[in-house]
mmCIF file of C-alpha atoms in Angstrom:
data_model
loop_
_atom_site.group_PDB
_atom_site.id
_atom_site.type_symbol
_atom_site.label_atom_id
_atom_site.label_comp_id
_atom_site.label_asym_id
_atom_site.label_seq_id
_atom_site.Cartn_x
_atom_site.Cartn_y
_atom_site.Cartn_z
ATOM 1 C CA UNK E 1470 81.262 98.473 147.482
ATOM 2 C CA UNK E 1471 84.726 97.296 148.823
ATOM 3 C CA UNK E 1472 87.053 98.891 151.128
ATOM 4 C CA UNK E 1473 89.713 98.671 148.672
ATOM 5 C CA UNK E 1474 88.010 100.081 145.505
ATOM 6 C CA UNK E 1475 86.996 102.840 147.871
ATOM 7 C CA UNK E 1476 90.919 103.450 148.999
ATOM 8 C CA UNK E 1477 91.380 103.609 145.309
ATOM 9 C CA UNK E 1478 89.091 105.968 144.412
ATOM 10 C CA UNK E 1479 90.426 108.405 147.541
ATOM 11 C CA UNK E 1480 93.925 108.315 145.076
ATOM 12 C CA UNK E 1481 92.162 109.450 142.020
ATOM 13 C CA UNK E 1482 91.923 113.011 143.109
ATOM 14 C CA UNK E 1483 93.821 115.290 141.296
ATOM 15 C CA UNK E 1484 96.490 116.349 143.823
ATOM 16 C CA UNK E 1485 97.425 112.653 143.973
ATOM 17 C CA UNK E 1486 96.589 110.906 140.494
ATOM 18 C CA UNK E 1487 99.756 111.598 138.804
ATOM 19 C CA UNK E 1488 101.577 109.948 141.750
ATOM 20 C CA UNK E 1489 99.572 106.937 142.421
ATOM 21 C CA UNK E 1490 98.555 106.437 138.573
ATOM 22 C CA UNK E 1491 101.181 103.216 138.815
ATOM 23 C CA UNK E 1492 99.791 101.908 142.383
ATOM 24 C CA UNK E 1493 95.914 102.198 140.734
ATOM 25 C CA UNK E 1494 96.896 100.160 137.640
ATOM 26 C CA UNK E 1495 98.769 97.664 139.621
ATOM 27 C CA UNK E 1496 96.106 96.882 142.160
ATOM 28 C CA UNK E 1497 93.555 97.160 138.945
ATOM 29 C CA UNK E 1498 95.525 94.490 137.004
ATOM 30 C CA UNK E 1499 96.550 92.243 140.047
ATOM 31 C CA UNK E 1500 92.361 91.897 140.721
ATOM 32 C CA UNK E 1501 91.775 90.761 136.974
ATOM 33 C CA UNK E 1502 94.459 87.979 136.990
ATOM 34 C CA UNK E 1503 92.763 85.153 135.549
ATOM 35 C CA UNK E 1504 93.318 81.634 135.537
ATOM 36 C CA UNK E 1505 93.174 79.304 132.319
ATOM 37 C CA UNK E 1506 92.162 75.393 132.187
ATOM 38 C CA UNK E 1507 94.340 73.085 129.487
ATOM 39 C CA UNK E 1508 92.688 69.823 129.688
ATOM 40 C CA UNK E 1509 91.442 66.648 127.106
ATOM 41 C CA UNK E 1510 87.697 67.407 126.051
ATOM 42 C CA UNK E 1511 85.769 64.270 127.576
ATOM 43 C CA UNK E 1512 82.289 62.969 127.163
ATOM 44 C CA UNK E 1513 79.595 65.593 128.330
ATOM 45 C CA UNK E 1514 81.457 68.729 129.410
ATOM 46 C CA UNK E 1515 79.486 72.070 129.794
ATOM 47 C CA UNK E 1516 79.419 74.460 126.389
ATOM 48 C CA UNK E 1517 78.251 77.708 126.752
ATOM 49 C CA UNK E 1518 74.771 77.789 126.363
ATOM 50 C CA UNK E 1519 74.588 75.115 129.477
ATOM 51 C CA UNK E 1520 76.009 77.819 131.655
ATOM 52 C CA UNK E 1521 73.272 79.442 133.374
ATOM 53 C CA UNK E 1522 73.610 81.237 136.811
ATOM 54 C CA UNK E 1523 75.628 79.642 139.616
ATOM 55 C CA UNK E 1524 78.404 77.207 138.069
ATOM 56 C CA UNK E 1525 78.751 75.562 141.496
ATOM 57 C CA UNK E 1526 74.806 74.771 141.769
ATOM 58 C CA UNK E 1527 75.050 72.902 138.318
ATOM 59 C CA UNK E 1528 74.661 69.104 138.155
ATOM 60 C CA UNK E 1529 74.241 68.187 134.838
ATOM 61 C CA UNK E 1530 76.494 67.515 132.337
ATOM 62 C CA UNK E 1531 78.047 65.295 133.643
ATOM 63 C CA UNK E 1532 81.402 66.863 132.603
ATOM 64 C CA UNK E 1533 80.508 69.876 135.239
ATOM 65 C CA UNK E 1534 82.487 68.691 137.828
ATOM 66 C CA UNK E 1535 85.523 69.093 135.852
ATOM 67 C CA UNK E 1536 84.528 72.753 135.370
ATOM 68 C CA UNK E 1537 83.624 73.347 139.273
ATOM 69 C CA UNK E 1538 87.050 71.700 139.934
ATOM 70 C CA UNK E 1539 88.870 73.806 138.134
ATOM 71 C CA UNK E 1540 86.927 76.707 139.218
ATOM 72 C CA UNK E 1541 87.160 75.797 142.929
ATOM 73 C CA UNK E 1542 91.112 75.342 142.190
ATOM 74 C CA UNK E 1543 91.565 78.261 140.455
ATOM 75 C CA UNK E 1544 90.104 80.184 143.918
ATOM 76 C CA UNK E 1545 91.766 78.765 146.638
ATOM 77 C CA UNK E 1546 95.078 80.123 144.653
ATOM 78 C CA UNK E 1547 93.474 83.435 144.934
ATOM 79 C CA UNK E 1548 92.098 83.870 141.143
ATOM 80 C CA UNK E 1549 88.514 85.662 140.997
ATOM 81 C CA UNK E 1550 88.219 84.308 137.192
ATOM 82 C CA UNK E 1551 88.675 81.572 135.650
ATOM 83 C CA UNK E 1552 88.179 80.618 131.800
ATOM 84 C CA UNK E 1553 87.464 76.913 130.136
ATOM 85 C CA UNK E 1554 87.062 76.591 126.654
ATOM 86 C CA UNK E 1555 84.506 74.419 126.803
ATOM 87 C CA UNK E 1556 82.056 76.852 128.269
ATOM 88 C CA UNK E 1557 83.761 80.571 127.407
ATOM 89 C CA UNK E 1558 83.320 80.341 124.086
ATOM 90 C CA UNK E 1559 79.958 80.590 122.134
ATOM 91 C CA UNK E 1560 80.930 77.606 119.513
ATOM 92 C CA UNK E 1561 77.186 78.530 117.811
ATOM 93 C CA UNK E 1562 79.029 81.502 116.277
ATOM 94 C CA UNK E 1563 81.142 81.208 113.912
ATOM 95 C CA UNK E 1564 82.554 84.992 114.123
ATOM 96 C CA UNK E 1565 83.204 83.964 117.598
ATOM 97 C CA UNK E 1566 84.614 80.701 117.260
ATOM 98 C CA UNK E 1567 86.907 82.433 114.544
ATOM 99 C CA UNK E 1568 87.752 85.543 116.987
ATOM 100 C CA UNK E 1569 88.622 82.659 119.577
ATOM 101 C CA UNK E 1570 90.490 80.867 117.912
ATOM 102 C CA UNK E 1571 92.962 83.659 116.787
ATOM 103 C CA UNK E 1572 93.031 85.034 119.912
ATOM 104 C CA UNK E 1573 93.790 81.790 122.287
ATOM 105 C CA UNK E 1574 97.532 81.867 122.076
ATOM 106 C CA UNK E 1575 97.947 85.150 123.438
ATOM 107 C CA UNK E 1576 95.250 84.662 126.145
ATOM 108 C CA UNK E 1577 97.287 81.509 127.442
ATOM 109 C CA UNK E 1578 100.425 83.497 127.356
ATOM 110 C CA UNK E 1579 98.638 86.114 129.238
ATOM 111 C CA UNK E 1580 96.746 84.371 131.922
ATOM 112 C CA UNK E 1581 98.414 84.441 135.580
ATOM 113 C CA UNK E 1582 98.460 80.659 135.553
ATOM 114 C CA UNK E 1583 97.310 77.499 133.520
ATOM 115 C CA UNK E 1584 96.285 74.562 135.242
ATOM 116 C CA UNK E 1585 96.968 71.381 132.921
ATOM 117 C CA UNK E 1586 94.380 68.993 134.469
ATOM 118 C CA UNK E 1587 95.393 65.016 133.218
ATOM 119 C CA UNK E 1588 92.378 63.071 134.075
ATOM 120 C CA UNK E 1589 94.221 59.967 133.190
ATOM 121 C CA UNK E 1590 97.005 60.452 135.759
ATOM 122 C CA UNK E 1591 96.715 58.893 138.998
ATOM 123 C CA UNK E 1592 100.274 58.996 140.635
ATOM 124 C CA UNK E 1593 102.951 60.733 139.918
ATOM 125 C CA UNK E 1594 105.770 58.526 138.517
ATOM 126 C CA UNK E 1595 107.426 59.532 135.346
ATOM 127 C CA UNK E 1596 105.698 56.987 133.436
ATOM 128 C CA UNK E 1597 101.818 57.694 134.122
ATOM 129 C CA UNK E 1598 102.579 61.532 133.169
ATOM 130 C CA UNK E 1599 104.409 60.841 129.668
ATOM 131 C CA UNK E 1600 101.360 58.198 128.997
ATOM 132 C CA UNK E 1601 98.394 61.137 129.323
ATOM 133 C CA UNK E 1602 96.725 61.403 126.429
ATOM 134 C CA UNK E 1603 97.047 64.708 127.054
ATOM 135 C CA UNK E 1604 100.417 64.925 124.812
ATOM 136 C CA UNK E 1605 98.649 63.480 122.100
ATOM 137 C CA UNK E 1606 96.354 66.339 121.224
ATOM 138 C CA UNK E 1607 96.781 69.090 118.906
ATOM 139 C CA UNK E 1608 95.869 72.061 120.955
ATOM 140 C CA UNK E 1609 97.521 71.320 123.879
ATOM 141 C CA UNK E 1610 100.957 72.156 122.554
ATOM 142 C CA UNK E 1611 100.163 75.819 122.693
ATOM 143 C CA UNK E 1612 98.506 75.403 125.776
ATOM 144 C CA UNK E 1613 102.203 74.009 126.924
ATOM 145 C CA UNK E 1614 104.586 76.467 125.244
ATOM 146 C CA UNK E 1615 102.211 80.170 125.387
ATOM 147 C CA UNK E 1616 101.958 80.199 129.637
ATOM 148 C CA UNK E 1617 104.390 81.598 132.028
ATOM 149 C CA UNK E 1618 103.270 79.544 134.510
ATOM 150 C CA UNK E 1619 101.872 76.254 134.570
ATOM 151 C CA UNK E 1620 100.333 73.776 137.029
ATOM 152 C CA UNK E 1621 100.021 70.249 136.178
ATOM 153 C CA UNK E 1622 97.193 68.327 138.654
ATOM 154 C CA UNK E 1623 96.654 64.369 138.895
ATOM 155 C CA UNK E 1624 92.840 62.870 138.289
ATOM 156 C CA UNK E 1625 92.027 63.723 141.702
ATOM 157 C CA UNK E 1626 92.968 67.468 141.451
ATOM 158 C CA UNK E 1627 96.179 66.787 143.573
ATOM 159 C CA UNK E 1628 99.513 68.613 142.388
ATOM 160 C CA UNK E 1629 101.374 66.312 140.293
ATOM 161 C CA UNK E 1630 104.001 67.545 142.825
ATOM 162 C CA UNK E 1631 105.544 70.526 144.478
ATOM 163 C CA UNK E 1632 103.280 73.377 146.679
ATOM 164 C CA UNK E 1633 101.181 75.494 146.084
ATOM 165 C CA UNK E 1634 103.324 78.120 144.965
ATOM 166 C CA UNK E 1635 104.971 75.297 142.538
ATOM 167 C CA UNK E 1636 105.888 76.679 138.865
ATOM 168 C CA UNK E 1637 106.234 73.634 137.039
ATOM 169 C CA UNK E 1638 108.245 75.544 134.102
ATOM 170 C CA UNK E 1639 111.312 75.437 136.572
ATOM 171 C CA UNK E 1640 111.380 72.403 138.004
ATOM 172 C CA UNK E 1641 113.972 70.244 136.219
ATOM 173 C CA UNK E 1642 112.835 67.180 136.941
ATOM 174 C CA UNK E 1643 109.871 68.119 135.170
ATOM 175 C CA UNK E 1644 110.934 69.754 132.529
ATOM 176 C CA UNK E 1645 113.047 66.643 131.389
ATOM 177 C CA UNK E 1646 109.455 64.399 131.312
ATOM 178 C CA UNK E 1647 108.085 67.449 129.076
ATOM 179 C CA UNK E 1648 110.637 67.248 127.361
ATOM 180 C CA UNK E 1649 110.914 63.238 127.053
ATOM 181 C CA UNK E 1650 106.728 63.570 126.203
ATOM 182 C CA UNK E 1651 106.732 66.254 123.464
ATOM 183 C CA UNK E 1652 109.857 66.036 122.120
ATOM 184 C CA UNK E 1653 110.047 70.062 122.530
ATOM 185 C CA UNK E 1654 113.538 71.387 123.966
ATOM 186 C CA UNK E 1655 113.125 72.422 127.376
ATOM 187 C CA UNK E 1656 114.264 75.800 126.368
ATOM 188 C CA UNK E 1657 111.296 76.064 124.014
ATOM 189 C CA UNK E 1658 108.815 75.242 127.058
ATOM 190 C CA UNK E 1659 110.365 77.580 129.371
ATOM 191 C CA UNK E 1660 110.575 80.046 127.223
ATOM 192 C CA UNK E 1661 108.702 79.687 123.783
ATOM 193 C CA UNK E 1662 108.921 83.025 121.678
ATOM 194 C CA UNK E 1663 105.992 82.541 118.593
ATOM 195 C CA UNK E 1664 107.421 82.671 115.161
ATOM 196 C CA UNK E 1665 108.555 81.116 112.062
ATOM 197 C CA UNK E 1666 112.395 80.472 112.684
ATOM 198 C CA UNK E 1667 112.879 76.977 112.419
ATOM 199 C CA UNK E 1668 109.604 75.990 111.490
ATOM 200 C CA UNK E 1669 110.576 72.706 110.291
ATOM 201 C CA UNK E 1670 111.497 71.584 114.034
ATOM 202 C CA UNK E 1671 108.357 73.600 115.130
ATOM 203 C CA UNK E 1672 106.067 71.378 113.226
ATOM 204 C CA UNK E 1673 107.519 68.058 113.853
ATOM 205 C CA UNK E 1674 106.488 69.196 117.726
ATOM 206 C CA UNK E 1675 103.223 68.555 116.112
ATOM 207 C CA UNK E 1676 103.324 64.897 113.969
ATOM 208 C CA UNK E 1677 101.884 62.810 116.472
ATOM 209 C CA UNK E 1678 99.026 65.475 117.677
ATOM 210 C CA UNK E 1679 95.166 64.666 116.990
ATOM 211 C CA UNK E 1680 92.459 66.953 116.290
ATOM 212 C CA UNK E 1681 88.942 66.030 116.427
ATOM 213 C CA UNK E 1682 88.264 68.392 113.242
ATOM 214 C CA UNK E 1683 90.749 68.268 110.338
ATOM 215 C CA UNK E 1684 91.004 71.742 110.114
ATOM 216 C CA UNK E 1685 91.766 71.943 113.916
ATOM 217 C CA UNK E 1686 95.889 71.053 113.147
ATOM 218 C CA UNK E 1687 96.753 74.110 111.347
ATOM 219 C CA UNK E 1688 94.501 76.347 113.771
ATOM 220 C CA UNK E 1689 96.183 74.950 116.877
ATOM 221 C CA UNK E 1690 99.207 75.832 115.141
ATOM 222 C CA UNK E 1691 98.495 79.643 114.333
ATOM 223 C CA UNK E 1692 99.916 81.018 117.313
ATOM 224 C CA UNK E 1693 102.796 79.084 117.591
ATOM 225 C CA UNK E 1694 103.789 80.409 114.426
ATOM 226 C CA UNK E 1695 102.763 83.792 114.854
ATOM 227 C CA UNK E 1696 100.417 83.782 111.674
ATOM 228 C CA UNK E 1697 96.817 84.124 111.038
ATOM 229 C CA UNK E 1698 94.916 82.424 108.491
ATOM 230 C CA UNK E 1699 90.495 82.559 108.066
ATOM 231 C CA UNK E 1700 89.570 80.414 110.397
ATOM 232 C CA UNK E 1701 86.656 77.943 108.127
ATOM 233 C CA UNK E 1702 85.963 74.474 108.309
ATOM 234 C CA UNK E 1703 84.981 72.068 105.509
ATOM 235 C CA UNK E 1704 88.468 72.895 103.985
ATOM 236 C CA UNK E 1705 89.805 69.534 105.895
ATOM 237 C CA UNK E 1706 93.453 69.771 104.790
ATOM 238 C CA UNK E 1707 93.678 72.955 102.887
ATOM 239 C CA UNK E 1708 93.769 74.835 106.309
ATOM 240 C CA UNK E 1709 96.668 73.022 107.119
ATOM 241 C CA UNK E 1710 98.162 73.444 103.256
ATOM 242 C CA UNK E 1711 97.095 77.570 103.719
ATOM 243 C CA UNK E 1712 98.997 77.661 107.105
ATOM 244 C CA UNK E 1713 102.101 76.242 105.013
ATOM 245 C CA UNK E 1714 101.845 78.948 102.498
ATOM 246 C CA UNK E 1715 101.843 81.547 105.146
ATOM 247 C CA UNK E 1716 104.870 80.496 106.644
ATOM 248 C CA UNK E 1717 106.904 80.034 103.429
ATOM 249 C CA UNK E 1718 106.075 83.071 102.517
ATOM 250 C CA UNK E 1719 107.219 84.658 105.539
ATOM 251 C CA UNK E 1720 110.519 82.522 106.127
ATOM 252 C CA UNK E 1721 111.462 81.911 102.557
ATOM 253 C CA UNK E 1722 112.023 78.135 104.277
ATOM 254 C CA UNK E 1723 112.215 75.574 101.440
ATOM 255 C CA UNK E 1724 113.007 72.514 103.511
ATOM 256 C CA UNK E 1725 109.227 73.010 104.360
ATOM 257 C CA UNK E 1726 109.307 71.079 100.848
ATOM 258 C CA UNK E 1727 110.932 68.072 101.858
ATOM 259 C CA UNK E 1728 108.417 65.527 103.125
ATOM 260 C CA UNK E 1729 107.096 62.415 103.001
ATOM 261 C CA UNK E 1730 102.960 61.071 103.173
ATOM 262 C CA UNK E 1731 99.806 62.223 101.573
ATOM 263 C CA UNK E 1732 99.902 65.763 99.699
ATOM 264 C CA UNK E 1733 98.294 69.131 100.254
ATOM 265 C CA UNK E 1734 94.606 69.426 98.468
ATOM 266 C CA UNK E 1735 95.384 72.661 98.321
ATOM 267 C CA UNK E 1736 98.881 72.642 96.603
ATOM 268 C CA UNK E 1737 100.702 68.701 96.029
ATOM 269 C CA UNK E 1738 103.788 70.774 96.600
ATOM 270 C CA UNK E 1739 103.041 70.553 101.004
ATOM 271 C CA UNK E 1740 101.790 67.716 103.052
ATOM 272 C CA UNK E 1741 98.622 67.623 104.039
ATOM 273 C CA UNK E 1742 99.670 67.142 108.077
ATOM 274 C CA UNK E 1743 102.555 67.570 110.292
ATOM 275 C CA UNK E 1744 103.202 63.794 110.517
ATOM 276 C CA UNK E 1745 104.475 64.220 106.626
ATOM 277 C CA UNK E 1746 107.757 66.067 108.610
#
């Protein structure tokens, strides 16, 4: 019913398709920008099945206001959709989970923005941001290297710094604590191209990340690598041993062999986790 789709639909007409075919998409695509939340899962946040009409009317869980944050965020930068992956994905099925899962690297690499929200940052010296626990989880690295563009915001939903229009991918100053945190090259976070070259260095990224499921290491990892493996759990470290496999196979790397710690279930030849690197 708005003025604009109208306008648009005026330019649809044969005699002027073929020239505005490029203004249409445009418009189309700039309307379904969406905006993606990187965060650390808490106590009570909203799954999918809690979602039920109006996000802003909700009051319980308690982890809603995180979600109504973000959403209210998300608008006032002039997003009409937002996604969470607490509550936009149905984690009671397991084709979807799996689908997810696979999918989530390219859907942070294609969102218009990701806001990293560190709940456990109240200022913004140097120090409080490297100490998030926010660095210490396993699919946040993706969530890191796969966007464009990336806003990091303080407990109180405050810019860590900068404006509004902020990018925090090229800021140096910032860049240099992402760097200090992750122990990625800067290079790598501004602009991270999935694959297997130098997947030794790729997984070290990785030696100190936690996953609340075992599995959960080598899935975070698929789309940094480029590579899918079945997404299952109650394989605990074979996923991670699989993932290996994969990218062996596909870079003919054998330093991947050199390690140190627990072995692979699935093969004693590979570590069972990325610390082993």
């Amino acid at each position: 019913m708005s003025e604009q789709y109208k306008a648009l639909l005026l330019l649809t007409t044969p005699q002027l398709a073929q020239t505005q075919t490029l203004y249409i998409k445009e418009v189309v695509r700039k309307y379904f920008e969406y905006a993606m939340l990187s965060h650390r899962w808490e106590d009570e946040e909203p799954v999918f099945r809690d979602i039920q009409g109006d996000v802003y009317l909700m009051e319980e869980p308690a982890g809603v206001k995180k979600l109504q944050r973000f959403c209210r965020t998300a608008k006032t930068l002039g997003f009409q959709w937002a996604w969470s992956d607490t509550c936009c994905i149905d984690k009671d099925s397991s084709a979807n989970l799996a689908e997810c899962i696979a999918s989530m690297f390219l859907w942070y690499r294609n969102s218009a923005i990701t806001i990293v929200y560190l709940s456990d940052v109240n200022s913004s010296s140097g120090d409080a941001l490297k100490g998030s626990l926010w660095f210490t989880r396993g699919w946040t690295l993706q969530e890191l290297l796969a966007p464009r563009f990336i806003q990091f915001y303080k407990a109180d939903w405050t810019l860590y710094f900068g404006g509004q229009e902020v990018n925090h991918k090229n800021v140096d100053r910032m860049l240099d604590l992402l760097e200090t945190a992750t122990g990625v090259d800067k290079k790598f976070i501004v602009n991270f191209s999935p694959g297997v070259e130098n997947a030794r260095a790729r997984l070290r990224w990785a030696h100190k990340r936690k996953t609340l499921k075992e599995e959960d290491i080598a899935y975070s990892l698929m789309g940094i690598f480029d590579i899918q493996i079945t997404v299952e759990y109650g394989v605990q470290a074979r996923a991670f041993g699989r993932l290996l496999m994969e990218i062996v196979g596909r870079s003919g790397d054998i330093t991947l062999f050199d390690w140190v710690g627990q072995g692979s279930r699935l093969n004693t030849c590979l570590p069972a986790h990325p610390k082993c690197y």
